[in-house]
């Protein structure tokens, strides 16, 4: 559609026209194709559509981040971009899909070169690491909004609905760091510097690690999987419902970082781990008769996983499966997941 080009700018930051911006800022991100996909990118940025030759199932997911809803003005543009792409890559990880390529629809109030370069830098670190090229997109003027669609392939997607009674529930990494980091970020002041632990937690919030490598390695053992975006109990609730079993979580077994304990205190750290969102760790189940083999596989491949619960029969009278804390625990959690509507 013909439209007025993007050209408003602030005086301290050089303005860019729409096509320069695409060529100079975004086109370089097209080079990070994986060696496995060298012949897959048939047509990239510059034509009306991109063309990708795809082997196997195409797995894809789209996410939008809106300023004022998902992030505030004070987030550095490189962190904003990193986080936006990490969150989408995490969805691919949750399906055990290998990343192929992504597209970016960017709505900007103005086109400032410094801001855009920092933003592209945030995308680049993940694109490079995961051999994940940017092959197309759209650029428009308006309130800052970032939409990323990611694409991957897998022969065998892993679904939320695959959990079976008796399965053991695991998570990767630590839980609750991002929620603790968000609290630190919201409480920050101009005068007080972050402690080492505070800085670490803020980094975990701004730059979550998409567990792509872990996911591809553990996939052969896994029955059901998702990524923890809304909070462990909320997300395991989705898995329980989809699988039609209950899931019990032991709050004493949660992997909680020293930084989270130090900054949040023991009890709040546990609340963060159970119900804080934004960690983008994987939660998944393994059949009980494969647990020994699985855990020794993780040890030998240096994959950090923690057993946090199990899949059990639904309680009598329950319509849908739910996730809950194990019976006998005196721990109470109230909130569960963010909803836009
Ligand atoms: P059209 O008018 O056909 O929609 P555009 O002018 O929007 O084309 O885009 C021109 C080319 O630049 C297309 O190949 C498009 O995929 C690419 N492109 C536009 N914006 C971006 C972006 N933010 N990131 C990557 N590629 C982009
Ligand atoms: Mg367009």
Short mmCIF file of C-alpha atoms and ligand atoms in Angstrom, two decimals:
data_model
loop_
_atom_site.label_atom_id
_atom_site.label_comp_id
_atom_site.label_asym_id
_atom_site.label_seq_id
_atom_site.Cartn_x
_atom_site.Cartn_y
_atom_site.Cartn_z
CA UNK A 1 0.00 0.00 0.00
CA UNK A 2 1.36 3.48 -0.90
CA UNK A 3 1.96 5.50 2.22
CA UNK A 4 3.83 8.48 3.56
CA UNK A 5 7.43 7.44 4.31
CA UNK A 6 8.84 7.31 7.82
CA UNK A 7 10.87 10.45 8.25
CA UNK A 8 10.12 12.26 11.48
CA UNK A 9 13.16 12.46 13.70
CA UNK A 10 14.69 14.07 16.74
CA UNK A 11 17.61 16.40 16.16
CA UNK A 12 20.14 14.31 18.16
CA UNK A 13 19.58 11.19 16.13
CA UNK A 14 19.81 11.05 12.34
CA UNK A 15 16.56 10.25 10.54
CA UNK A 16 16.25 7.50 7.98
CA UNK A 17 13.85 7.01 5.08
CA UNK A 18 11.82 3.84 4.96
CA UNK A 19 13.79 2.06 2.25
CA UNK A 20 17.23 3.10 3.58
CA UNK A 21 16.13 1.85 6.94
CA UNK A 22 15.17 -1.55 5.60
CA UNK A 23 18.35 -1.85 3.52
CA UNK A 24 20.81 -0.54 6.09
CA UNK A 25 19.33 -1.74 9.34
CA UNK A 26 17.38 -4.90 8.64
CA UNK A 27 18.77 -6.46 5.48
CA UNK A 28 22.09 -7.40 7.19
CA UNK A 29 20.10 -9.64 9.52
CA UNK A 30 19.24 -11.81 6.55
CA UNK A 31 22.67 -13.42 6.49
CA UNK A 32 22.36 -15.67 9.52
CA UNK A 33 20.95 -18.73 7.77
CA UNK A 34 21.92 -22.08 9.26
CA UNK A 35 24.21 -24.31 7.19
CA UNK A 36 21.32 -26.84 7.08
CA UNK A 37 19.12 -24.19 5.44
CA UNK A 38 21.61 -22.72 3.00
CA UNK A 39 19.43 -23.52 -0.03
CA UNK A 40 16.13 -22.83 1.69
CA UNK A 41 16.02 -19.04 1.33
CA UNK A 42 14.97 -18.65 -2.31
CA UNK A 43 13.86 -14.98 -2.18
CA UNK A 44 14.53 -12.68 0.77
CA UNK A 45 14.03 -9.00 1.62
CA UNK A 46 13.23 -6.74 -1.35
CA UNK A 47 10.49 -8.47 -3.29
CA UNK A 48 6.77 -8.55 -2.57
CA UNK A 49 7.07 -11.82 -0.66
CA UNK A 50 9.91 -13.91 0.67
CA UNK A 51 10.18 -17.50 -0.58
CA UNK A 52 11.40 -20.32 1.64
CA UNK A 53 11.80 -23.91 0.53
CA UNK A 54 10.68 -25.91 3.52
CA UNK A 55 11.56 -29.45 4.48
CA UNK A 56 8.99 -31.11 6.78
CA UNK A 57 6.40 -29.50 9.06
CA UNK A 58 6.49 -25.71 9.15
CA UNK A 59 5.98 -24.63 12.78
CA UNK A 60 5.17 -20.95 13.28
CA UNK A 61 4.02 -18.48 15.87
CA UNK A 62 3.45 -14.71 16.04
CA UNK A 63 3.71 -12.29 18.96
CA UNK A 64 3.05 -8.58 19.33
CA UNK A 65 4.55 -6.23 21.90
CA UNK A 66 2.86 -2.85 22.39
CA UNK A 67 4.51 0.04 24.23
CA UNK A 68 2.63 0.76 27.42
CA UNK A 69 1.12 -2.73 27.52
CA UNK A 70 4.09 -5.12 27.31
CA UNK A 71 6.97 -2.74 27.98
CA UNK A 72 7.64 0.84 29.05
CA UNK A 73 9.61 3.60 27.33
CA UNK A 74 12.63 3.17 29.59
CA UNK A 75 13.67 -0.26 28.29
CA UNK A 76 16.83 0.04 26.18
CA UNK A 77 16.02 -0.71 22.49
CA UNK A 78 18.58 -3.52 22.28
CA UNK A 79 16.98 -5.28 25.26
CA UNK A 80 13.52 -4.68 23.84
CA UNK A 81 14.48 -6.35 20.55
CA UNK A 82 16.33 -9.18 22.28
CA UNK A 83 13.38 -9.89 24.51
CA UNK A 84 10.86 -9.74 21.65
CA UNK A 85 12.81 -12.28 19.61
CA UNK A 86 13.74 -14.47 22.59
CA UNK A 87 10.10 -14.81 23.58
CA UNK A 88 9.17 -15.95 20.06
CA UNK A 89 12.11 -18.35 19.83
CA UNK A 90 10.97 -19.79 23.13
CA UNK A 91 7.68 -20.80 21.47
CA UNK A 92 9.66 -22.77 18.88
CA UNK A 93 11.65 -24.38 21.69
CA UNK A 94 8.41 -25.34 23.41
CA UNK A 95 7.41 -27.36 20.32
CA UNK A 96 10.91 -28.84 19.87
CA UNK A 97 11.19 -27.04 16.52
CA UNK A 98 14.49 -26.04 14.94
CA UNK A 99 14.47 -22.30 14.09
CA UNK A 100 14.36 -21.48 10.34
CA UNK A 101 13.62 -17.77 9.77
CA UNK A 102 11.61 -14.85 11.10
CA UNK A 103 9.72 -11.79 9.87
CA UNK A 104 9.28 -8.44 11.61
CA UNK A 105 6.43 -5.93 11.43
CA UNK A 106 7.61 -2.75 13.08
CA UNK A 107 5.47 0.28 13.83
CA UNK A 108 7.52 3.30 14.90
CA UNK A 109 6.64 6.84 15.94
CA UNK A 110 9.79 8.02 14.14
CA UNK A 111 12.85 6.52 12.45
CA UNK A 112 15.90 7.44 14.50
CA UNK A 113 19.07 5.79 13.33
CA UNK A 114 20.67 5.32 16.76
CA UNK A 115 17.57 3.72 18.18
CA UNK A 116 17.13 1.46 15.15
CA UNK A 117 20.76 0.33 15.17
CA UNK A 118 20.53 -0.58 18.85
CA UNK A 119 17.25 -2.41 18.18
CA UNK A 120 18.78 -4.35 15.28
CA UNK A 121 21.78 -5.17 17.50
CA UNK A 122 19.46 -6.84 19.99
CA UNK A 123 17.95 -8.95 17.21
CA UNK A 124 21.35 -9.74 15.79
CA UNK A 125 22.77 -11.42 18.87
CA UNK A 126 20.00 -14.05 18.84
CA UNK A 127 19.80 -14.29 15.03
CA UNK A 128 23.52 -15.06 14.93
CA UNK A 129 23.46 -17.50 17.83
CA UNK A 130 20.53 -19.52 16.49
CA UNK A 131 21.25 -19.19 12.74
CA UNK A 132 17.98 -17.39 12.39
CA UNK A 133 17.74 -14.94 9.46
CA UNK A 134 15.25 -12.08 9.13
CA UNK A 135 13.73 -12.57 5.67
CA UNK A 136 10.99 -9.95 5.42
CA UNK A 137 8.61 -7.68 7.22
CA UNK A 138 6.74 -4.43 7.19
CA UNK A 139 7.57 -0.96 8.47
CA UNK A 140 4.92 1.62 9.32
CA UNK A 141 4.51 4.75 11.36
CA UNK A 142 2.47 4.80 14.56
CA UNK A 143 2.75 4.04 18.27
CA UNK A 144 5.74 1.72 18.92
CA UNK A 145 4.61 -1.85 18.27
CA UNK A 146 6.73 -4.87 17.46
CA UNK A 147 5.31 -7.97 15.82
CA UNK A 148 7.56 -10.94 15.16
CA UNK A 149 6.59 -14.14 13.41
CA UNK A 150 8.99 -17.04 13.85
CA UNK A 151 9.19 -20.18 11.76
CA UNK A 152 10.82 -23.50 12.42
CA UNK A 153 10.68 -27.13 11.41
CA UNK A 154 10.22 -30.36 13.26
CA UNK A 155 9.43 -33.91 12.34
CA UNK A 156 7.70 -34.45 15.65
CA UNK A 157 6.18 -31.42 17.38
CA UNK A 158 5.78 -31.81 21.15
CA UNK A 159 2.34 -30.74 22.36
CA UNK A 160 0.86 -29.64 25.66
CA UNK A 161 -1.61 -32.48 25.48
CA UNK A 162 0.92 -35.33 25.68
CA UNK A 163 1.26 -35.66 29.47
CA UNK A 164 0.37 -39.07 30.92
CA UNK A 165 -0.49 -40.18 34.44
CA UNK A 166 2.70 -40.98 36.34
CA UNK A 167 4.92 -38.70 34.23
CA UNK A 168 7.52 -36.68 36.08
CA UNK A 169 7.40 -32.89 35.54
CA UNK A 170 10.66 -31.01 35.02
CA UNK A 171 11.72 -27.44 34.31
CA UNK A 172 14.93 -26.03 32.81
CA UNK A 173 17.02 -23.33 34.49
CA UNK A 174 15.71 -21.24 37.38
CA UNK A 175 12.19 -19.97 37.97
CA UNK A 176 11.18 -16.59 39.33
CA UNK A 177 14.25 -14.60 38.25
CA UNK A 178 12.33 -12.56 35.67
CA UNK A 179 9.56 -11.63 38.12
CA UNK A 180 12.18 -10.60 40.68
CA UNK A 181 14.03 -8.67 37.96
CA UNK A 182 10.87 -6.86 36.92
CA UNK A 183 10.31 -5.76 40.52
CA UNK A 184 13.86 -4.46 40.74
CA UNK A 185 13.41 -2.62 37.43
CA UNK A 186 10.12 -1.01 38.49
CA UNK A 187 11.58 0.11 41.83
CA UNK A 188 14.77 1.57 40.37
CA UNK A 189 15.85 5.12 41.11
CA UNK A 190 18.33 7.43 39.37
CA UNK A 191 20.61 7.59 42.37
CA UNK A 192 21.00 4.00 43.62
CA UNK A 193 23.00 1.50 41.55
CA UNK A 194 21.86 -2.11 41.21
CA UNK A 195 23.68 -4.70 43.31
CA UNK A 196 25.28 -7.61 41.44
CA UNK A 197 22.26 -9.82 42.14
CA UNK A 198 19.77 -7.11 41.20
CA UNK A 199 21.57 -6.52 37.89
CA UNK A 200 21.56 -10.26 37.19
CA UNK A 201 17.78 -10.48 37.78
CA UNK A 202 17.03 -7.44 35.61
CA UNK A 203 19.10 -9.06 32.85
CA UNK A 204 17.07 -12.28 33.20
CA UNK A 205 13.90 -10.22 32.71
CA UNK A 206 15.20 -8.22 29.74
CA UNK A 207 17.15 -11.02 28.08
CA UNK A 208 15.49 -14.37 28.72
CA UNK A 209 17.27 -17.39 27.24
CA UNK A 210 15.21 -19.28 24.68
CA UNK A 211 15.96 -22.94 25.46
CA UNK A 212 16.35 -23.98 21.83
CA UNK A 213 19.41 -26.18 22.26
CA UNK A 214 18.05 -27.89 25.37
CA UNK A 215 14.71 -28.51 23.71
CA UNK A 216 16.18 -30.23 20.66
CA UNK A 217 18.34 -32.44 22.88
CA UNK A 218 15.67 -33.52 25.38
CA UNK A 219 12.86 -33.91 22.81
CA UNK A 220 13.22 -37.72 22.40
CA UNK A 221 12.41 -38.17 26.12
CA UNK A 222 9.54 -35.69 26.39
CA UNK A 223 5.78 -36.39 26.37
CA UNK A 224 4.42 -32.85 26.79
CA UNK A 225 6.10 -29.46 26.85
CA UNK A 226 5.48 -25.70 27.00
CA UNK A 227 7.43 -22.61 27.87
CA UNK A 228 6.77 -20.77 31.12
CA UNK A 229 5.55 -17.32 30.16
CA UNK A 230 2.63 -16.71 32.56
CA UNK A 231 4.02 -18.46 35.65
CA UNK A 232 4.67 -22.13 36.42
CA UNK A 233 1.30 -22.97 37.96
CA UNK A 234 -0.66 -21.06 35.33
CA UNK A 235 1.22 -22.70 32.46
CA UNK A 236 1.18 -26.20 33.95
CA UNK A 237 -2.55 -25.59 34.35
CA UNK A 238 -2.76 -25.26 30.56
CA UNK A 239 -0.85 -28.51 30.18
CA UNK A 240 -3.05 -30.29 32.74
CA UNK A 241 -6.18 -29.12 30.97
CA UNK A 242 -4.92 -30.11 27.52
CA UNK A 243 -3.75 -33.52 28.77
CA UNK A 244 -6.83 -34.11 30.98
CA UNK A 245 -4.84 -34.97 34.11
CA UNK A 246 -3.92 -33.00 37.20
CA UNK A 247 -0.38 -31.81 37.81
CA UNK A 248 1.06 -31.55 41.32
CA UNK A 249 3.97 -29.22 42.02
CA UNK A 250 6.19 -29.47 45.10
CA UNK A 251 7.10 -25.89 46.15
CA UNK A 252 10.11 -27.23 48.08
CA UNK A 253 11.72 -28.51 44.89
CA UNK A 254 11.62 -25.36 42.75
CA UNK A 255 14.93 -24.27 41.22
CA UNK A 256 15.41 -20.82 42.77
CA UNK A 257 18.54 -18.79 42.14
CA UNK A 258 20.71 -17.36 44.90
CA UNK A 259 20.09 -13.92 43.37
CA UNK A 260 16.31 -14.32 43.65
CA UNK A 261 16.56 -15.53 47.28
CA UNK A 262 18.91 -12.70 48.17
CA UNK A 263 16.90 -9.90 46.54
CA UNK A 264 13.33 -11.13 47.13
CA UNK A 265 13.61 -13.03 50.43
CA UNK A 266 12.86 -16.75 50.85
CA UNK A 267 9.05 -16.65 50.73
CA UNK A 268 8.69 -14.09 47.92
CA UNK A 269 11.34 -15.93 45.88
CA UNK A 270 9.11 -19.01 46.04
CA UNK A 271 6.05 -17.01 45.02
CA UNK A 272 8.02 -15.61 42.08
CA UNK A 273 9.00 -19.13 41.05
CA UNK A 274 5.46 -20.49 41.24
CA UNK A 275 3.48 -17.63 39.80
CA UNK A 276 5.81 -15.00 38.35
CA UNK A 277 5.86 -14.97 34.55
CA UNK A 278 8.44 -14.11 31.89
CA UNK A 279 11.12 -16.72 32.67
CA UNK A 280 10.71 -18.57 29.34
CA UNK A 281 12.08 -21.78 30.81
CA UNK A 282 10.70 -25.06 29.50
CA UNK A 283 8.31 -27.15 31.59
CA UNK A 284 7.89 -30.71 30.36
CA UNK A 285 7.04 -34.26 31.36
CA UNK A 286 8.95 -37.54 31.04
CA UNK A 287 7.48 -41.02 31.54
CA UNK A 288 8.53 -42.41 34.93
CA UNK A 289 10.24 -45.47 33.42
CA UNK A 290 12.58 -43.18 31.43
CA UNK A 291 13.56 -40.87 34.25
CA UNK A 292 16.88 -42.53 35.14
CA UNK A 293 18.01 -42.61 31.52
CA UNK A 294 16.81 -39.02 31.04
CA UNK A 295 18.59 -37.62 34.08
CA UNK A 296 21.88 -39.25 33.18
CA UNK A 297 21.49 -37.91 29.61
CA UNK A 298 21.03 -34.39 31.04
CA UNK A 299 24.07 -34.78 33.28
CA UNK A 300 26.29 -35.91 30.44
CA UNK A 301 25.03 -33.14 28.12
CA UNK A 302 25.22 -30.43 30.77
CA UNK A 303 21.49 -29.65 30.58
CA UNK A 304 20.19 -28.03 33.75
CA UNK A 305 16.81 -29.56 34.68
CA UNK A 306 14.94 -29.92 37.96
CA UNK A 307 12.14 -32.29 38.90
CA UNK A 308 9.28 -30.16 40.27
CA UNK A 309 6.23 -32.39 40.28
CA UNK A 310 4.21 -35.16 38.71
CA UNK A 311 1.16 -35.90 36.58
CA UNK A 312 -1.66 -37.49 38.58
CA UNK A 313 -5.26 -38.58 38.02
CA UNK A 314 -7.86 -35.79 38.02
CA UNK A 315 -9.58 -35.32 41.35
CA UNK A 316 -13.05 -36.84 41.42
CA UNK A 317 -15.67 -34.40 40.20
CA UNK A 318 -13.21 -32.09 38.38
CA UNK A 319 -14.28 -31.28 34.82
CA UNK A 320 -10.85 -30.21 33.59
CA UNK A 321 -7.32 -31.01 34.69
CA UNK A 322 -5.64 -28.44 36.94
CA UNK A 323 -2.15 -27.72 38.27
CA UNK A 324 -1.85 -27.39 42.03
CA UNK A 325 0.61 -27.50 44.88
CA UNK A 326 1.03 -30.97 46.46
CA UNK A 327 -1.34 -31.91 49.25
CA UNK A 328 0.02 -31.17 52.69
CA UNK A 329 2.03 -28.16 51.60
CA UNK A 330 1.19 -25.06 53.64
CA UNK A 331 2.06 -22.88 50.68
CA UNK A 332 -0.67 -20.71 49.16
CA UNK A 333 -0.59 -18.91 45.81
CA UNK A 334 -3.33 -16.62 44.68
CA UNK A 335 -2.63 -15.17 41.26
CA UNK A 336 -2.41 -17.11 38.04
CA UNK A 337 -1.43 -15.68 34.64
CA UNK A 338 -2.01 -12.36 32.89
CA UNK A 339 -5.03 -11.89 30.64
CA UNK A 340 -5.49 -9.03 28.21
CA UNK A 341 -9.28 -9.37 27.97
P1 LIG B 1 5.13 -3.97 0.13
O1 LIG B 1 4.75 -2.57 -0.22
O2 LIG B 1 5.11 -4.95 -1.00
O3 LIG B 1 4.46 -4.46 1.38
P2 LIG B 1 7.32 -3.02 1.63
O4 LIG B 1 7.65 -1.69 1.07
O5 LIG B 1 6.48 -3.08 2.84
O6 LIG B 1 6.70 -3.90 0.49
O7 LIG B 1 8.66 -3.81 1.94
C1 LIG B 1 9.68 -3.90 0.99
C2 LIG B 1 10.54 -5.10 1.30
O8 LIG B 1 11.20 -4.90 2.55
C3 LIG B 1 9.76 -6.41 1.46
O9 LIG B 1 10.55 -7.45 0.94
C4 LIG B 1 9.60 -6.55 2.94
O10 LIG B 1 9.51 -7.91 3.32
C5 LIG B 1 10.86 -5.91 3.46
N1 LIG B 1 10.67 -5.28 4.79
C6 LIG B 1 9.90 -4.22 5.10
N2 LIG B 1 10.00 -3.90 6.40
C7 LIG B 1 10.85 -4.78 6.94
C8 LIG B 1 11.35 -5.03 8.26
N3 LIG B 1 11.00 -4.27 9.30
N4 LIG B 1 12.19 -6.07 8.42
C9 LIG B 1 12.54 -6.85 7.39
N5 LIG B 1 12.13 -6.69 6.13
C10 LIG B 1 11.29 -5.67 5.91
MG1 LIG B 2 4.61 -3.62 3.31
#
